[in-house]
Coordinates of C-alpha atoms in Angstrom, one line a residue:
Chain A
X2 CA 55.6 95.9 102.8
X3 CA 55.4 93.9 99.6
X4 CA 59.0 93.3 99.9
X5 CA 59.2 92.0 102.8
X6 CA 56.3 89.5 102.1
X7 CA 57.9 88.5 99.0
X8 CA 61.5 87.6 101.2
X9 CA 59.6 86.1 104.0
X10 CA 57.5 83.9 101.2
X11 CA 60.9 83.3 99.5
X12 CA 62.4 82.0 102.9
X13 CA 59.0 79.6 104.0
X14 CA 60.0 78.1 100.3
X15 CA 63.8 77.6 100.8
X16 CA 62.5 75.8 104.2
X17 CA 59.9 73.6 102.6
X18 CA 61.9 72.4 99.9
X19 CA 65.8 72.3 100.6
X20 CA 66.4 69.6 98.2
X21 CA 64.5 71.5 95.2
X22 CA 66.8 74.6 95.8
X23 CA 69.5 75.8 94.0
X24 CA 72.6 75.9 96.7
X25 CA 75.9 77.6 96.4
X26 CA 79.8 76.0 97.5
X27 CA 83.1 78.2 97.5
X28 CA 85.7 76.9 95.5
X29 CA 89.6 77.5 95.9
X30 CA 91.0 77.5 92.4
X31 CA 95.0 77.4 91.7
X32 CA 95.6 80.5 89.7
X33 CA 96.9 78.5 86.4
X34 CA 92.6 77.4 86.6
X35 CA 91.3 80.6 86.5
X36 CA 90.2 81.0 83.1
X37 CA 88.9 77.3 82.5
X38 CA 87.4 76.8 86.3
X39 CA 85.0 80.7 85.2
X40 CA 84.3 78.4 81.9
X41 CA 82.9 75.3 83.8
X42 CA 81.5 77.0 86.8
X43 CA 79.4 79.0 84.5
X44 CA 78.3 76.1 82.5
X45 CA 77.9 74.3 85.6
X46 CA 75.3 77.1 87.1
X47 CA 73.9 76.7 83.2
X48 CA 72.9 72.9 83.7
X49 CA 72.5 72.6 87.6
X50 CA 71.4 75.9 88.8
X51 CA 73.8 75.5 91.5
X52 CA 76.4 78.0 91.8
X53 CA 80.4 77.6 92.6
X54 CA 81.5 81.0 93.8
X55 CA 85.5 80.3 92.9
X56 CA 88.7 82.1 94.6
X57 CA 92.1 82.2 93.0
X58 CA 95.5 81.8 94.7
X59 CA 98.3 80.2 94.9
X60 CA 98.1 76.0 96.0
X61 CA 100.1 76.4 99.0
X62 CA 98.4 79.8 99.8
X63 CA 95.0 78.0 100.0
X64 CA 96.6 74.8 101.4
X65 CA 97.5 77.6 104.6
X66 CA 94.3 78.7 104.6
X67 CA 92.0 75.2 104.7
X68 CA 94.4 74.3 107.5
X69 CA 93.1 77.3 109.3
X70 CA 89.5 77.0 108.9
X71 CA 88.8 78.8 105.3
X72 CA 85.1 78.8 104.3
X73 CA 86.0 76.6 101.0
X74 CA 84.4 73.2 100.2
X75 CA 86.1 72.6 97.0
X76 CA 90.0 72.8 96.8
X77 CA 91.8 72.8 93.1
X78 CA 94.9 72.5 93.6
X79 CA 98.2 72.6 90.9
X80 CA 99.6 69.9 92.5
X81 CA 98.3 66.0 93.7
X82 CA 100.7 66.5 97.3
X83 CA 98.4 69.5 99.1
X84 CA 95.0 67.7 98.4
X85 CA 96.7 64.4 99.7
X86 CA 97.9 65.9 102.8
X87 CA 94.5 67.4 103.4
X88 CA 93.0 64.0 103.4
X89 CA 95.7 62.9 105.5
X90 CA 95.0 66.2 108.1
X91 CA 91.4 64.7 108.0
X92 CA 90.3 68.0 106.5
X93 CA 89.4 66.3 103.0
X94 CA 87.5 63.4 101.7
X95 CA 89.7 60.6 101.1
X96 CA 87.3 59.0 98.1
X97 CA 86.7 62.6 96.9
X98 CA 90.3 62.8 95.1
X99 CA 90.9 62.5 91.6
X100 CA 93.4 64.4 89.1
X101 CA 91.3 66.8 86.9
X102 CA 93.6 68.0 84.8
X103 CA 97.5 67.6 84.2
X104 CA 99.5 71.1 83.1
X105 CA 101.6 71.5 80.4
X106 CA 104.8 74.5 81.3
X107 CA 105.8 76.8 78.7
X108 CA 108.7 79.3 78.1
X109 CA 106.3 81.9 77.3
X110 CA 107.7 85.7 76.0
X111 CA 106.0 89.0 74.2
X112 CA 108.3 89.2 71.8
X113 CA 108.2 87.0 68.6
X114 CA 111.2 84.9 67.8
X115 CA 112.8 85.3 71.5
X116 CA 111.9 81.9 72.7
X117 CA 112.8 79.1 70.5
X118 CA 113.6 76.3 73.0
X119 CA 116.0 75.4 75.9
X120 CA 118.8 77.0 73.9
X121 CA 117.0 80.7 74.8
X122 CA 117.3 79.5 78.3
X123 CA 121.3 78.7 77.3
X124 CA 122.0 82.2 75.9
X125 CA 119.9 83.4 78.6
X126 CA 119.9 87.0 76.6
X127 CA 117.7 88.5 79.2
X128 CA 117.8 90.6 82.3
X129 CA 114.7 88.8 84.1
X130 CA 112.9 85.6 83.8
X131 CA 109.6 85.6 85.6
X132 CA 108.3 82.2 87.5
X133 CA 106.1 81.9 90.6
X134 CA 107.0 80.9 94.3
X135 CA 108.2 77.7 93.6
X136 CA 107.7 76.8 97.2
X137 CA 104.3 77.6 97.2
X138 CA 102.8 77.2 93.9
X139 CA 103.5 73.8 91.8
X140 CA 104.4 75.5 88.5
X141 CA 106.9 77.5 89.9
X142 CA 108.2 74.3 91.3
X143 CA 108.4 73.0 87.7
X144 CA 109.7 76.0 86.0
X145 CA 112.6 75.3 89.0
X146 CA 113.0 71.3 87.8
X147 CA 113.4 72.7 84.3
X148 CA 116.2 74.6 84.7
X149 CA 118.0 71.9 87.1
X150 CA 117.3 69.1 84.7
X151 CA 118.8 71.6 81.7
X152 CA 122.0 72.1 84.4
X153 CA 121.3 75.9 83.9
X154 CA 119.7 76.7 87.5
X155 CA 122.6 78.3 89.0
X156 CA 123.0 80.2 85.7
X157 CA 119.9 81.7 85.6
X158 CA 119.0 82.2 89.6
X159 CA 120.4 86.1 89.2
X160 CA 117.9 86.8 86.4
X161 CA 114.7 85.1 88.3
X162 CA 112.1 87.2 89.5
X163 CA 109.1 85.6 91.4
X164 CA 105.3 86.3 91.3
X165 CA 103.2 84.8 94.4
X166 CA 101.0 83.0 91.9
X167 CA 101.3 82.0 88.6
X168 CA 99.2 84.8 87.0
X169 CA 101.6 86.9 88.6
X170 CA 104.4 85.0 86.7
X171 CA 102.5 86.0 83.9
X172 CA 101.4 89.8 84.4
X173 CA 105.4 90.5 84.5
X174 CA 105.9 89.4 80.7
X175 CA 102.4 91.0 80.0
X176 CA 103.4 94.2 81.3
X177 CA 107.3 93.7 79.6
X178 CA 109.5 94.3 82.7
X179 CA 110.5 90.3 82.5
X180 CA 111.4 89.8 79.2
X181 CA 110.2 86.0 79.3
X182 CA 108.6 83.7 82.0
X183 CA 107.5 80.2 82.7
X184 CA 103.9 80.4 83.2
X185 CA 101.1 77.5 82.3
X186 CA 99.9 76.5 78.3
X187 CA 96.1 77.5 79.9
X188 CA 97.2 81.0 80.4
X189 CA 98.1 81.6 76.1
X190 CA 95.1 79.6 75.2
X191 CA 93.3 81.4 72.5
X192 CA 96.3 83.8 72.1
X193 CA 99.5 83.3 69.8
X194 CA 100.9 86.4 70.3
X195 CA 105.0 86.2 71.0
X196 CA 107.0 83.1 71.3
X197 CA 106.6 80.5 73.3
X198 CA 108.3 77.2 74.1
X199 CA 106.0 74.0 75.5
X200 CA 108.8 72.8 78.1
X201 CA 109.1 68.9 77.1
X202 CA 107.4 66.4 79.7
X203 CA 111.0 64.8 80.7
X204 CA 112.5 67.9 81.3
X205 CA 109.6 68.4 84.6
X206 CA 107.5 66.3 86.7
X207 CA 103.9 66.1 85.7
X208 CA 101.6 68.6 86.9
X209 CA 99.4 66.6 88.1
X210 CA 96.2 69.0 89.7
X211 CA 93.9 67.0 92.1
X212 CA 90.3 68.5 93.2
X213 CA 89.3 67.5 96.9
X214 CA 86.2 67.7 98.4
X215 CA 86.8 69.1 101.8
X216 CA 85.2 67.9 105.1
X217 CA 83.5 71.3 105.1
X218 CA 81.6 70.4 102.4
X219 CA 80.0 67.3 103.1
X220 CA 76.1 68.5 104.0
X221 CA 76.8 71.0 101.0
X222 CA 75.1 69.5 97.3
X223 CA 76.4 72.4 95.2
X224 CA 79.7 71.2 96.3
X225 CA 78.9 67.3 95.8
X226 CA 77.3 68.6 92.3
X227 CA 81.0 70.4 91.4
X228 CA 83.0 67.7 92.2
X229 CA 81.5 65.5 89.8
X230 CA 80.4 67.8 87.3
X231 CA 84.4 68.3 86.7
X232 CA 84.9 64.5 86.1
X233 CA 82.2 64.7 83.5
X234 CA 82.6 65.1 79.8
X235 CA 81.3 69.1 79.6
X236 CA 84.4 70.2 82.2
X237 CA 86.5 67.5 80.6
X238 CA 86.3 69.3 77.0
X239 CA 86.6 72.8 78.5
X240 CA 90.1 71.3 80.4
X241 CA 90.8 70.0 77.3
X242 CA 90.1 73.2 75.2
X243 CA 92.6 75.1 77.6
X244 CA 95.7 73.4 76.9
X245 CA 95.7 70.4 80.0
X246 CA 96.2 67.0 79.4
X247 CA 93.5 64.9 80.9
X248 CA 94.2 62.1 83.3
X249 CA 95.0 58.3 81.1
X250 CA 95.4 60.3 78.2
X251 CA 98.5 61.8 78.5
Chain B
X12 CA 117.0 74.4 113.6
X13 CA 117.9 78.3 113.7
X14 CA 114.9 80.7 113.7
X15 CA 117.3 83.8 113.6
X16 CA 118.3 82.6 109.8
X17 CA 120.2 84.2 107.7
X18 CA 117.3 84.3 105.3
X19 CA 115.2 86.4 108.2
X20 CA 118.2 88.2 109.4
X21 CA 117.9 89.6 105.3
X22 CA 114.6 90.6 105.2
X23 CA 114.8 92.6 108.5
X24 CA 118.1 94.1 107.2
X25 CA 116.7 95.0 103.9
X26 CA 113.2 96.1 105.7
X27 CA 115.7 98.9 107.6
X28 CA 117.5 100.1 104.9
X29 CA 114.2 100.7 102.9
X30 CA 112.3 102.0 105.6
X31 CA 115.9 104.7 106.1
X32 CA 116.6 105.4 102.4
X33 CA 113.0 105.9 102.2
X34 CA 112.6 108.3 105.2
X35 CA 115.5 110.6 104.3
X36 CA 114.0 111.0 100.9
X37 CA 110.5 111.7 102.1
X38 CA 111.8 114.4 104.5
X39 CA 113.3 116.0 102.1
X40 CA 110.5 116.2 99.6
X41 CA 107.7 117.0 102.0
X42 CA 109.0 119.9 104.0
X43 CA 109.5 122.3 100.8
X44 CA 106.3 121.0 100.3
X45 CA 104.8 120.9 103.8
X46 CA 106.1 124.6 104.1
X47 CA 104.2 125.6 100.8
X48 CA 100.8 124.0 102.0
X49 CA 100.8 125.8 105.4
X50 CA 101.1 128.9 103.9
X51 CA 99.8 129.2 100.0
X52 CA 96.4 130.9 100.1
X53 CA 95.2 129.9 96.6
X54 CA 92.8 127.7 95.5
X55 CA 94.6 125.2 94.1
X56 CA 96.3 124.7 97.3
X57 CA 94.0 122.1 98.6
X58 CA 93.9 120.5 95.5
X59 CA 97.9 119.7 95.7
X60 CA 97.2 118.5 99.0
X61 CA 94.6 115.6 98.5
X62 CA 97.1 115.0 95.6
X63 CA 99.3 114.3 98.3
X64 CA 96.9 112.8 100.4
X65 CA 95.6 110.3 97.7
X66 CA 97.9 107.0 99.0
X67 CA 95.6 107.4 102.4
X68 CA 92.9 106.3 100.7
X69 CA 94.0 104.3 97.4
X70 CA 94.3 100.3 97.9
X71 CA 98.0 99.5 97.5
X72 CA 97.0 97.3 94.6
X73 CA 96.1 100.6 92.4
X74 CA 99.3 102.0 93.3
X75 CA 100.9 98.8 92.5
X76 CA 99.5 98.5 89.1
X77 CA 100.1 102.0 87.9
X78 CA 103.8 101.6 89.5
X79 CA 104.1 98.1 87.5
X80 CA 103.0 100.3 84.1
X81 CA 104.8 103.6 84.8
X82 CA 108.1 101.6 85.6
X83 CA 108.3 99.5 83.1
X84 CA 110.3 99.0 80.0
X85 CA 107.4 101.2 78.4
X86 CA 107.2 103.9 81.3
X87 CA 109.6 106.5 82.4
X88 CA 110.8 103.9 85.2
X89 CA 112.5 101.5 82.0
X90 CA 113.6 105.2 81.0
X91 CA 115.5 105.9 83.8
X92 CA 116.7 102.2 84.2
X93 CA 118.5 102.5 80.5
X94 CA 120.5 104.7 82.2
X95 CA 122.5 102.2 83.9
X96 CA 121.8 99.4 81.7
X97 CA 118.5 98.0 83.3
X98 CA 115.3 97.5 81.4
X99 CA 112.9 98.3 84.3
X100 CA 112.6 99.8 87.9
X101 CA 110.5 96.6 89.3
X102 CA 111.8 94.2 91.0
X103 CA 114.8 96.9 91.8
X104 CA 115.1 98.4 95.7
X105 CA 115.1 101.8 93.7
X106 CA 111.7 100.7 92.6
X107 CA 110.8 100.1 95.9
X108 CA 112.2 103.1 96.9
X109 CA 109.8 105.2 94.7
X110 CA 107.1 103.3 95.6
X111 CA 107.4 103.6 99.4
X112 CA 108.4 107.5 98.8
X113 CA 104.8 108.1 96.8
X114 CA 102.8 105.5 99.2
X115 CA 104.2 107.3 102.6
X116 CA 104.2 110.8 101.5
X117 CA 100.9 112.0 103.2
X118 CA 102.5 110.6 106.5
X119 CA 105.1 112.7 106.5
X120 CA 103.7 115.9 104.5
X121 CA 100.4 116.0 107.6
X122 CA 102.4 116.4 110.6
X123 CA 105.2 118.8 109.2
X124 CA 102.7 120.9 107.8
X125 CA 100.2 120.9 110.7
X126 CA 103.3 122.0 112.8
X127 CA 104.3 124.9 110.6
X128 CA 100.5 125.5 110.6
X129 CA 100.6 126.2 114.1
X130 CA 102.9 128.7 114.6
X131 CA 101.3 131.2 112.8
X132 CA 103.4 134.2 111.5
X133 CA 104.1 136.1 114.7
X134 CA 107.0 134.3 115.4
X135 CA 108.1 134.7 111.5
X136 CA 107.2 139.0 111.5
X137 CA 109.7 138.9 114.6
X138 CA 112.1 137.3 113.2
X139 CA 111.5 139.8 109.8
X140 CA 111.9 142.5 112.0
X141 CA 114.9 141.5 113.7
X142 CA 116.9 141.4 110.1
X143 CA 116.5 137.7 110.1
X144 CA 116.5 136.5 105.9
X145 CA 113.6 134.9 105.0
X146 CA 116.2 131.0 104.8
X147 CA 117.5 132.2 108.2
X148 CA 114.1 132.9 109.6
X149 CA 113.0 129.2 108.5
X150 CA 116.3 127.3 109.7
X151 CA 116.7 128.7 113.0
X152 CA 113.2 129.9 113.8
X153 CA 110.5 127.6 111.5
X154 CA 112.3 124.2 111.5
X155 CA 112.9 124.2 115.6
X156 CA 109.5 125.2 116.3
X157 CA 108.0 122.7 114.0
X158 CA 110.6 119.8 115.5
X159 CA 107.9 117.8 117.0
X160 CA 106.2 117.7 113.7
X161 CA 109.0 116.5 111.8
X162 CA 109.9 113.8 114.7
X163 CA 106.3 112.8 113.9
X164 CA 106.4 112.5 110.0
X165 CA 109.9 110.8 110.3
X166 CA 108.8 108.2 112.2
X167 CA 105.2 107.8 110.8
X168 CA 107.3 107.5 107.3
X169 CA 109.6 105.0 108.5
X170 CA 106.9 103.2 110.3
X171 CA 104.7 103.1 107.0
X172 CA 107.4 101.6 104.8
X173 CA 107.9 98.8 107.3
X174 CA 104.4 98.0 106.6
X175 CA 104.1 97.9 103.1
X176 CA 102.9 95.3 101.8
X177 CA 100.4 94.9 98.8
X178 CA 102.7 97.8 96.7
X179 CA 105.9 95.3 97.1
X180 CA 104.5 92.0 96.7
X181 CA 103.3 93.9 92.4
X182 CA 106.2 95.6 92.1
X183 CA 109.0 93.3 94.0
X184 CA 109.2 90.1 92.4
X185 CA 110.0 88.4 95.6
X186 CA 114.3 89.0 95.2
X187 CA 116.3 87.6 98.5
X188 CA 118.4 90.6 99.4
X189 CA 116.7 93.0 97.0
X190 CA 112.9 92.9 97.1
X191 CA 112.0 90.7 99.6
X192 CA 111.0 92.7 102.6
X193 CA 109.4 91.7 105.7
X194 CA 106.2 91.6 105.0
X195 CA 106.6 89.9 101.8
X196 CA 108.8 87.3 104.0
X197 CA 105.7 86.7 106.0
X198 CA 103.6 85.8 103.2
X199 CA 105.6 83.7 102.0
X200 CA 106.0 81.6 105.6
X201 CA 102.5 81.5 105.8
X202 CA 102.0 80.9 102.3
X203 CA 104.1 77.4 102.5
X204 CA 103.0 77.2 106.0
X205 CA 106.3 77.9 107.8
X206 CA 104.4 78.8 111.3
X207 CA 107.2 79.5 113.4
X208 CA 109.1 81.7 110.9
X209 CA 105.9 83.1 110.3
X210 CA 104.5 84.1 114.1
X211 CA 107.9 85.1 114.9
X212 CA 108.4 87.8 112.5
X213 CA 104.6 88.9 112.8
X214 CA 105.4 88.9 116.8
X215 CA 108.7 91.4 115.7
X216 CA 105.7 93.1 113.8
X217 CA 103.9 94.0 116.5
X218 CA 106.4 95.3 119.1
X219 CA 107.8 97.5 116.4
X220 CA 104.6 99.2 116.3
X221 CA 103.8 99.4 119.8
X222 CA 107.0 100.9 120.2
X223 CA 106.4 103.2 117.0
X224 CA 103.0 104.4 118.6
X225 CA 104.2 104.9 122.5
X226 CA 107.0 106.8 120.9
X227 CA 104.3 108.9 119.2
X228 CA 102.2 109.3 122.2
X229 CA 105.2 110.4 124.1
X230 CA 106.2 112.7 121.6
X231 CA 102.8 114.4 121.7
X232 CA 102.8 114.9 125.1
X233 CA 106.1 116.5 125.4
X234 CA 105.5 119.1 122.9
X235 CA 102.0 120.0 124.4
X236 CA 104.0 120.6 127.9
X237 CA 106.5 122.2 125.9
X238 CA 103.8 124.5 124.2
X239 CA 101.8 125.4 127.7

């Protein structure tokens, strides 16, 4: 049994040298991260040899979850209130929190020349506008401060249909049965197919998305290794590169 | 604060009237078809039937994502929505309709058919040879033998719909009033962490099924004493 000699080796190894040993951490990602968080995680594997093993949801989907137990060490969250009231459940480290990246919401529709500012949101000469569960997910929350700030909430709350996360938002304009949605600038990086509107900072409160090391992962170095590898200058370029604003920048 | 809220009092109403629409549309779909199964002899016979039978087995996400495409502005669902003005069947409780109709079928088709199965043809040749038509023979000698079958598929379907969940949260959007069944109502409690709206509907959840299996078991039991 050459195989099995090779495992049991294998195992004697991982026991004589924990420290020397690439480890592995789960890591919640909000679903406006997706793309950027595969980017870092796989140039984190790339430079540590640790690997983050990501999940995406919605914030207050994961926030639900951590509360109950979920096997994640590292929480990215689309908003700076979940993380904070982890820390304050206990479940998080306090000293762990910083904001990694700050979105940027956009009017965002297939067709070109549809979206040309707030005044498509005025004419509103659509049947459906696609956002996500404002209650659960932060960008949905802002798509929902948009249109109160622009007085045009009540106006639009017939045409509004809702995705559980923000990638859901987005799959509705992808696939065309919403005409147009607020989804996140990440989610057209690279692309600049249709028409698209970058919702003014004023109009919104900042997105401001904390990462949180969670109580679970304390003994866990991958985890540690992730938490700081996003504050450093490779994950800050790839945030960059997607569309975010970083933190003292903006 | 009111747990009975107008909000839940919605998604339970809405939950019914799905579950019913859905129910009265299935029955009549699947007992032409049930009828057909449980007698055709050809060999395509059991290929329509695992047709049928595909939603038993298919995540609810693959039927969610071809129903997203096919009722689309660019399907036949955006088709049949420019009829009366619409763009699209999602997000629309007569896309969640077609959804539940395709995703419950085999629940409905299974017992009906299995009943019709069972009688064999004596009772059908008798009925023949008494002058009984061949629509006669099936209204007032198939369809009463066959009743526990169809008591079956009827509530199997009803009870099916109820539980749908992964088909509406694709194709729903999440609409108050419109989309937002049940079970998308208790996603979204537990999803902004709502606990009590949450375990109270799930605890609704799970009487309604109980009830919906002891019915079944009771059913089955009468019709084997009716059959010995």
């Amino acid at each position: 049994m050459k195989l099995f000699r090779t495992i049991a080796v294998a195992a004697g190894l991982l026991l004589a040298f924990p420290e020397a040993q690439a480890a592995q951490t789960n890591v919640a990602v909000a679903a406006n991260f997706t793309d950027a968080a595969k980017e870092i995680a796989a140039v984190f594997k790339q430079k540590t040899g640790h690997e983050a093993v990501l999940s995406f949801g919605a914030s207050g989907q994961f926030y639900a979850q951590i509360t109950q137990g979920a096997p994640f060490q590292v929480f990215l969250s689309a908003d700076d209130a979940r993380p904070k009231k982890l820390v304050e459940d206990g479940l998080a480290t306090a000293d762990s929190r910083f904001t990694y990246a700050i979105g940027k919401l956009v009017l965002w529709s297939k067709s070109p020349g549809l979206v040309t500012g707030e005044e498509t949101l005025k004419a509103a000469s659509f049947a459906k506008l696609s956002i996500c569960n404002p209650a659960a997910a932060p960008y949905g929350l802002a798509a929902v401060e948009t249109m109160k700030s622009l007085n045009l909430y009540d106006a639009l709350k017939p045409k509004l249909v809702e995705g559980a996360t923000i990638t859901q938002a987005y799959q509705f304009v992808e696939t065309g049965n919403a005409e147009i949605g607020f989804v996140a600038l990440s989610q057209l990086s690279g692309s600049e197919a249709g028409s698209r509107w970058v919702v003014p900072q004023a109009l919104y409160n900042p997105i401001r998305q904390d990462a949180v090391l969670l109580k679970t992962g304390a003994g866990n170095q991958a985890a540690s290794a992730f938490i700081s590898f996003l504050r450093g200058p490779e994950a800050r370029a790839i945030i960059e590169k997607y569309g975010y604003v970083l933190d003292g920048q903006s | 604060m009111e747990i009975w809220s107008a909000e839940i009092r919605q998604s339970v109403l809405l939950t019914i009237e799905l579950a019913a629409i859905s129910t009265v549309i299935l029955l009549v779909l699947a007992t032409p078809l049930a009828w057909w199964l449980a007698r055709a002899r050809g060999w395509w016979t059991e290929i329509v039937a695992s047709v049928v039978a595909l939603p038993l087995v298919l995540p609810p996400t693959v039927l969610g994502f071809y129903l997203l495409v096919l009722l689309g502005p660019d399907g036949p669902g955006g088709w049949i929505a420019q009829l009366w003005g619409g763009r699209t069947l999602a997000f629309t409780f007569e896309g969640l309709v077609i959804g539940s109709v395709v995703y419950s079928m085999p629940f409905v088709v299974q017992p009906i058919r299995n009943a019709f199965a069972a009688m064999g043809e004596r009772p059908l040749e008798v009925a023949a040879t008494l002058r009984a038509s061949p629509s006669r023979t099936f209204w007032t000698v198939a369809v009463p033998l066959a009743r526990p079958g169809f008591l079956t598929g009827a509530v199997l379907g009803f009870a099916h719909t109820v539980g749908e969940f992964g088909l509406v949260l694709m194709i729903g959007g999440n609409i108050p009033g419109r989309t937002k069944v049940l079970s998308v109502a208790i996603f979204d409690y537990v999803e902004t962490s709502r606990w009590r709206e949450a375990s109270m509907l799930a605890g609704l959840m799970v009487i309604f099924a109980f009830a919906v299996i002891l019915t079944m078991t009771l059913v089955d039991k009468r019709a084997a004493r009716a059959a010995a």
